[in-house]
mmCIF file of C-alpha atoms in Angstrom:
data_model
loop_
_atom_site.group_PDB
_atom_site.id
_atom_site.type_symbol
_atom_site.label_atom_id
_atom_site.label_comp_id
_atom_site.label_asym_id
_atom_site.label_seq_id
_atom_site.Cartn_x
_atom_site.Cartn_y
_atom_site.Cartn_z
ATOM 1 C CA UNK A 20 16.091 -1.632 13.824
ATOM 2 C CA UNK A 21 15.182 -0.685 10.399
ATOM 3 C CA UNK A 22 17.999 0.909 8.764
ATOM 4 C CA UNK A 23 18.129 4.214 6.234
ATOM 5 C CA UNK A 24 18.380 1.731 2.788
ATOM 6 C CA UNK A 25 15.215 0.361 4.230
ATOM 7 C CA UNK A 26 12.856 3.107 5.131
ATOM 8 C CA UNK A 27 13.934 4.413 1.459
ATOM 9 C CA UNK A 28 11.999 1.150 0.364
ATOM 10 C CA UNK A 29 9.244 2.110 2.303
ATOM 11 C CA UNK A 30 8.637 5.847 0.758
ATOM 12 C CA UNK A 31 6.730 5.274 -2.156
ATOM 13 C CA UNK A 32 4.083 3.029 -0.415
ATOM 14 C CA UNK A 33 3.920 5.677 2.787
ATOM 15 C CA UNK A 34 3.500 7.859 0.166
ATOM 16 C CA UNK A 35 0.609 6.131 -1.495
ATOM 17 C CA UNK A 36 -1.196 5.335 2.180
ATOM 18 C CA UNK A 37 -0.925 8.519 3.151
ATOM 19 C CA UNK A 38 -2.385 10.439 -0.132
ATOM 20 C CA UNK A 39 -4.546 7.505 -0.298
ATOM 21 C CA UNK A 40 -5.879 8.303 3.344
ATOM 22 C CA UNK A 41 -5.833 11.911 2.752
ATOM 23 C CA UNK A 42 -8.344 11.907 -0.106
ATOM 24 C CA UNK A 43 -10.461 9.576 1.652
ATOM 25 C CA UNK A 44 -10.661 11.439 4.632
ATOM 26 C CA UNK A 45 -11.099 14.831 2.570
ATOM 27 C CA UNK A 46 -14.529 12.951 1.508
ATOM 28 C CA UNK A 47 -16.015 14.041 4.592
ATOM 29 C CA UNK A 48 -16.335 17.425 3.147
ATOM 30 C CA UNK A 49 -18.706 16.082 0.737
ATOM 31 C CA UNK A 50 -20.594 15.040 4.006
ATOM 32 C CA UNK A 51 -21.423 18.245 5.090
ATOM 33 C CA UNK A 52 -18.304 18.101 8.024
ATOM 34 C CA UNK A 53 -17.062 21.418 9.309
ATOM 35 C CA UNK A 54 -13.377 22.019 8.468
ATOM 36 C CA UNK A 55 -11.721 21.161 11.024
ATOM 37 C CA UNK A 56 -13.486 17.736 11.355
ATOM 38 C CA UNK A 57 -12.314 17.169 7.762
ATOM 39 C CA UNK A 58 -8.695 17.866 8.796
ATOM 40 C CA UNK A 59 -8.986 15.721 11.568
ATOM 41 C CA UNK A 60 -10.590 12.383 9.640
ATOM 42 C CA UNK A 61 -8.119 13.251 6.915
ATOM 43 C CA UNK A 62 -5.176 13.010 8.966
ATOM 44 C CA UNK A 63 -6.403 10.217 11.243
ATOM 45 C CA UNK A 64 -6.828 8.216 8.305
ATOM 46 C CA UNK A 65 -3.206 9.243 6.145
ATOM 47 C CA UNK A 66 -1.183 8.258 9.331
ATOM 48 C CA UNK A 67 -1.890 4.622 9.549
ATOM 49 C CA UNK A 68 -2.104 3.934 5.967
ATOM 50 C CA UNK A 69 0.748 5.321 5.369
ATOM 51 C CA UNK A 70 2.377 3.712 8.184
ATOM 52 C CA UNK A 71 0.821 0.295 7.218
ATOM 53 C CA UNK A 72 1.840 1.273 3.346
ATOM 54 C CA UNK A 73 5.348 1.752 4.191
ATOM 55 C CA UNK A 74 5.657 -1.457 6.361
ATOM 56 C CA UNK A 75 4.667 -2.944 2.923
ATOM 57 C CA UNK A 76 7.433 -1.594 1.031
ATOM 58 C CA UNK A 77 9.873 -2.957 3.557
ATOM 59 C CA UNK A 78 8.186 -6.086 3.428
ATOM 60 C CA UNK A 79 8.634 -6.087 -0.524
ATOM 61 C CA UNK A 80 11.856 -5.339 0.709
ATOM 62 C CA UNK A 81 13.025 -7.993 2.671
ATOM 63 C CA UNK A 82 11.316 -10.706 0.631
ATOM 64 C CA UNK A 83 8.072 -11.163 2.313
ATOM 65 C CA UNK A 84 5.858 -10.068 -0.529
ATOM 66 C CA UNK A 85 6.736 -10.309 -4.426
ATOM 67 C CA UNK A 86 6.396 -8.048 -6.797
ATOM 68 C CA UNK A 87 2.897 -9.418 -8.909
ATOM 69 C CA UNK A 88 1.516 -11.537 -6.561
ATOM 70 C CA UNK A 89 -1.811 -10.102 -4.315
ATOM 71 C CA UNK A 90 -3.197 -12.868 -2.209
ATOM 72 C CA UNK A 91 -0.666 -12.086 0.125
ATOM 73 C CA UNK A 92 -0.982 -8.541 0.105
ATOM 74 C CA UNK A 93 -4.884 -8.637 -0.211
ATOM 75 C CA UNK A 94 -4.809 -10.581 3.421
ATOM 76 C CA UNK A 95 -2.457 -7.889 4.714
ATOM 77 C CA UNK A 96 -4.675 -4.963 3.901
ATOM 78 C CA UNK A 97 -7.610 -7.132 5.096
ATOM 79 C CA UNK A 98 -5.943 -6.307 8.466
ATOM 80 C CA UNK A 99 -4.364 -3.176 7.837
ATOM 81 C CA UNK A 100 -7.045 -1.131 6.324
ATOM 82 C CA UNK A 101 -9.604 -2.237 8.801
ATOM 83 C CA UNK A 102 -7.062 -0.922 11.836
ATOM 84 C CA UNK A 103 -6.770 2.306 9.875
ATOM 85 C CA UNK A 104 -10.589 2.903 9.872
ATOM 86 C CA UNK A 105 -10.670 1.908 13.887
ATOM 87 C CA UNK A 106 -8.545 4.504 14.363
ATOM 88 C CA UNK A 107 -9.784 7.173 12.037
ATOM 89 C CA UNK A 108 -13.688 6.314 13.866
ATOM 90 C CA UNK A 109 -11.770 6.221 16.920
ATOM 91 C CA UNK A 110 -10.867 9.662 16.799
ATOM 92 C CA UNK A 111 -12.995 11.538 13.973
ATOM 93 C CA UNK A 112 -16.301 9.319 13.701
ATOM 94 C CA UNK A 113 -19.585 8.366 14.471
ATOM 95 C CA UNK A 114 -19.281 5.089 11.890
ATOM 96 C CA UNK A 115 -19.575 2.497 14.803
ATOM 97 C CA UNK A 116 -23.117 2.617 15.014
ATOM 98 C CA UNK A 117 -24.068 -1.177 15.282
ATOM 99 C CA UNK A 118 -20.693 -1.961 16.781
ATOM 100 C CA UNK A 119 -17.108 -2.952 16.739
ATOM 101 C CA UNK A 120 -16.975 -6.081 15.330
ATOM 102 C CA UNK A 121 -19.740 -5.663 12.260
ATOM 103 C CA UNK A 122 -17.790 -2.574 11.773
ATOM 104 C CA UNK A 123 -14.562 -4.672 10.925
ATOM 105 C CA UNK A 124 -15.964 -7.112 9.274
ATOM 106 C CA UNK A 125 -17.052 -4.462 6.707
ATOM 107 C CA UNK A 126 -13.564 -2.444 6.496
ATOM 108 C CA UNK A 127 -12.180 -6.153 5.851
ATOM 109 C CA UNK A 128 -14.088 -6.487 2.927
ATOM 110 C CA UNK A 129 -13.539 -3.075 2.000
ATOM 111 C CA UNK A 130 -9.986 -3.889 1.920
ATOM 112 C CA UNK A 131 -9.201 -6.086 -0.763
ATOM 113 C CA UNK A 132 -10.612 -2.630 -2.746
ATOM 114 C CA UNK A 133 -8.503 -0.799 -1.331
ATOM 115 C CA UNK A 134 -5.551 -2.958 -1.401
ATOM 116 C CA UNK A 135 -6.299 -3.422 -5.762
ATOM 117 C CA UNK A 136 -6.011 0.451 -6.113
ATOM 118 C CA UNK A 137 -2.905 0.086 -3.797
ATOM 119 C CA UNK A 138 -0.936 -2.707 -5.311
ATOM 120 C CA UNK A 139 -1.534 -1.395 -8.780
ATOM 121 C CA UNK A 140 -0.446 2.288 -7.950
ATOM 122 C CA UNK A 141 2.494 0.751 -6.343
ATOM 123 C CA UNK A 142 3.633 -1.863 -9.423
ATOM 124 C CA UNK A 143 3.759 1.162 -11.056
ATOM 125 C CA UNK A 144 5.370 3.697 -9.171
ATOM 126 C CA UNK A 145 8.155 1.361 -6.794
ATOM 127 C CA UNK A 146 9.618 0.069 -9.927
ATOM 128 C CA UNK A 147 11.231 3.793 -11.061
ATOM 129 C CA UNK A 148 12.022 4.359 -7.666
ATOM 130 C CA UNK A 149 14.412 1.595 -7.296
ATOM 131 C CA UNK A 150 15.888 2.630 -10.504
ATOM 132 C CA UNK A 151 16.588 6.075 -8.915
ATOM 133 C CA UNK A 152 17.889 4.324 -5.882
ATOM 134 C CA UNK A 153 19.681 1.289 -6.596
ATOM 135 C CA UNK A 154 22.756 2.887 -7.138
ATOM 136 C CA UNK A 155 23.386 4.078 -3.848
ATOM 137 C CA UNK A 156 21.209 1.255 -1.885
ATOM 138 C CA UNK A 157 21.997 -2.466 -2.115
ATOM 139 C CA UNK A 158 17.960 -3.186 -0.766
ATOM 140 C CA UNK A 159 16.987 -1.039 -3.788
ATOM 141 C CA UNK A 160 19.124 -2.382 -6.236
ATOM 142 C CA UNK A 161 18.042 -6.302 -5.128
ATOM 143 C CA UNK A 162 14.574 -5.457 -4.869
ATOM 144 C CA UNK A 163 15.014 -4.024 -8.481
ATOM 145 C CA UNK A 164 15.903 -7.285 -9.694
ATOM 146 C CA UNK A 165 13.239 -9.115 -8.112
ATOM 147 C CA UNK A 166 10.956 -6.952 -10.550
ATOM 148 C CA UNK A 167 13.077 -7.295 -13.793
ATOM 149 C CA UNK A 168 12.973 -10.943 -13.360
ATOM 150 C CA UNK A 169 8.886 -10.857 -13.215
ATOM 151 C CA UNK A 170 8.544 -8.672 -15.978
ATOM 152 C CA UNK A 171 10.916 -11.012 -17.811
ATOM 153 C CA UNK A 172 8.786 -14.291 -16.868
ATOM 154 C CA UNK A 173 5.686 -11.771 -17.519
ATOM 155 C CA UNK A 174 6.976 -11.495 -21.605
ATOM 156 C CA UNK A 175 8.525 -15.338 -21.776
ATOM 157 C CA UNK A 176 4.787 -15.918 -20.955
ATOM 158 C CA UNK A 177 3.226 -12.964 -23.453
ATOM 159 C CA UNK A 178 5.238 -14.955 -26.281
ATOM 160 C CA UNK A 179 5.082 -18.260 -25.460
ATOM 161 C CA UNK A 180 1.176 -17.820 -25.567
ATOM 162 C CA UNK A 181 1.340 -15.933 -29.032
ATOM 163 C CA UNK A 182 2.786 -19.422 -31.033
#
C-alpha cells in the first residue's frame, strides 16, 4: 500500500499528466467537436496521464528513476502515453482507423515528445516541492537530496570543463 508521504511525491507529476492531458484533449475544440465531446476526450485523456504521471513521482520516489536521467523515463512513457491514448480513443475517438496496433506504434513514438515536455516541466517544478515538503516527509526530504547531489555533480562538471 502506498502510504500518505508517498502519494505527496506523486502530486506534482499527477498534476502535470493531468493538465498535460487536459490541454490536449481541449484540442479537440479546435477540431470542430461539440462540447461535450471535448469534455469527454479532455477528461479521458487527464485521468491516465495523470495517473501514469503520479506513478512516476513515486517511482522517483522510491529510487527507480533519478532525477536527470531520461532513457528510463522515455521507455516508461513509451508505454504509458500510448495506454493513455487507447483509452482516450477508447472512449472519445474515432483515431483507430487503420487499427490497434499501427495506432500504438504511433502514440509510442509520440511519447518520447511527450515524455521531453514532461521530464523537463517536472525537473523544474518537483525540486521546490520537496523543499516545501521535506520537513514533514522523510520520502521528500531523501528524494530532495537525491537532486542536490545532481545539481552538485551538474556544477563540479560546469567548472571542471571551464579550466
Amino acid at each position: 500500500m502506498i502510504g500518505r508521504h508517498s502519494l505527496e511525491l506523486a502530486l506534482p507529476g499527477a498534476s502535470i499528466g493531468a493538465a498535460a492531458g487536459a490541454m490536449a484533449g481541449g484540442l479537440t475544440l479546435l477540431a470542430g467537436q461539440p462540447t461535450g465531446m471535448v469534455a469527454l476526450s479532455a477528461l479521458a485523456l487527464a485521468v491516465p496521464l495523470g495517473l501514469f504521471g503520479g506513478l512516476y513521482g513515486v517511482l522517483l520516489g522510491h529510487g527507480v528513476f533519478r532525477p536527470g536521467t531520461f532513457g528510463p523515463v522515455g521507455l516508461f512513457w513509451m508505454v504509458a502515453f500510448p495506454v493513455s491514448r487507447l483509452v482516450q480513443e477508447s472512449l472519445a475517438g474515432v483515431g483507430m482507423a487503420d487499427g490497434v496496433l499501427p495506432f500504438l506504434a504511433y502514440q509510442a513514438m509520440v511519447a518520447l515528445g511527450f515524455a521531453i515536455g514532461f521530464v523537463w516541466l517536472h525537473e523544474r517544478l518537483m525540486p521546490h516541492w520537496l523543499m516545501r515538503r521535506a520537513g514533514a516527509n522523510p520520502e521528500a526530504k531523501a528524494l530532495l537530496g537525491q537532486y542536490i547531489k545532481h545539481a552538485q555533480a551538474l556544477q563540479a562538471t560546469r567548472k571542471g570543463s571551464r579550466r
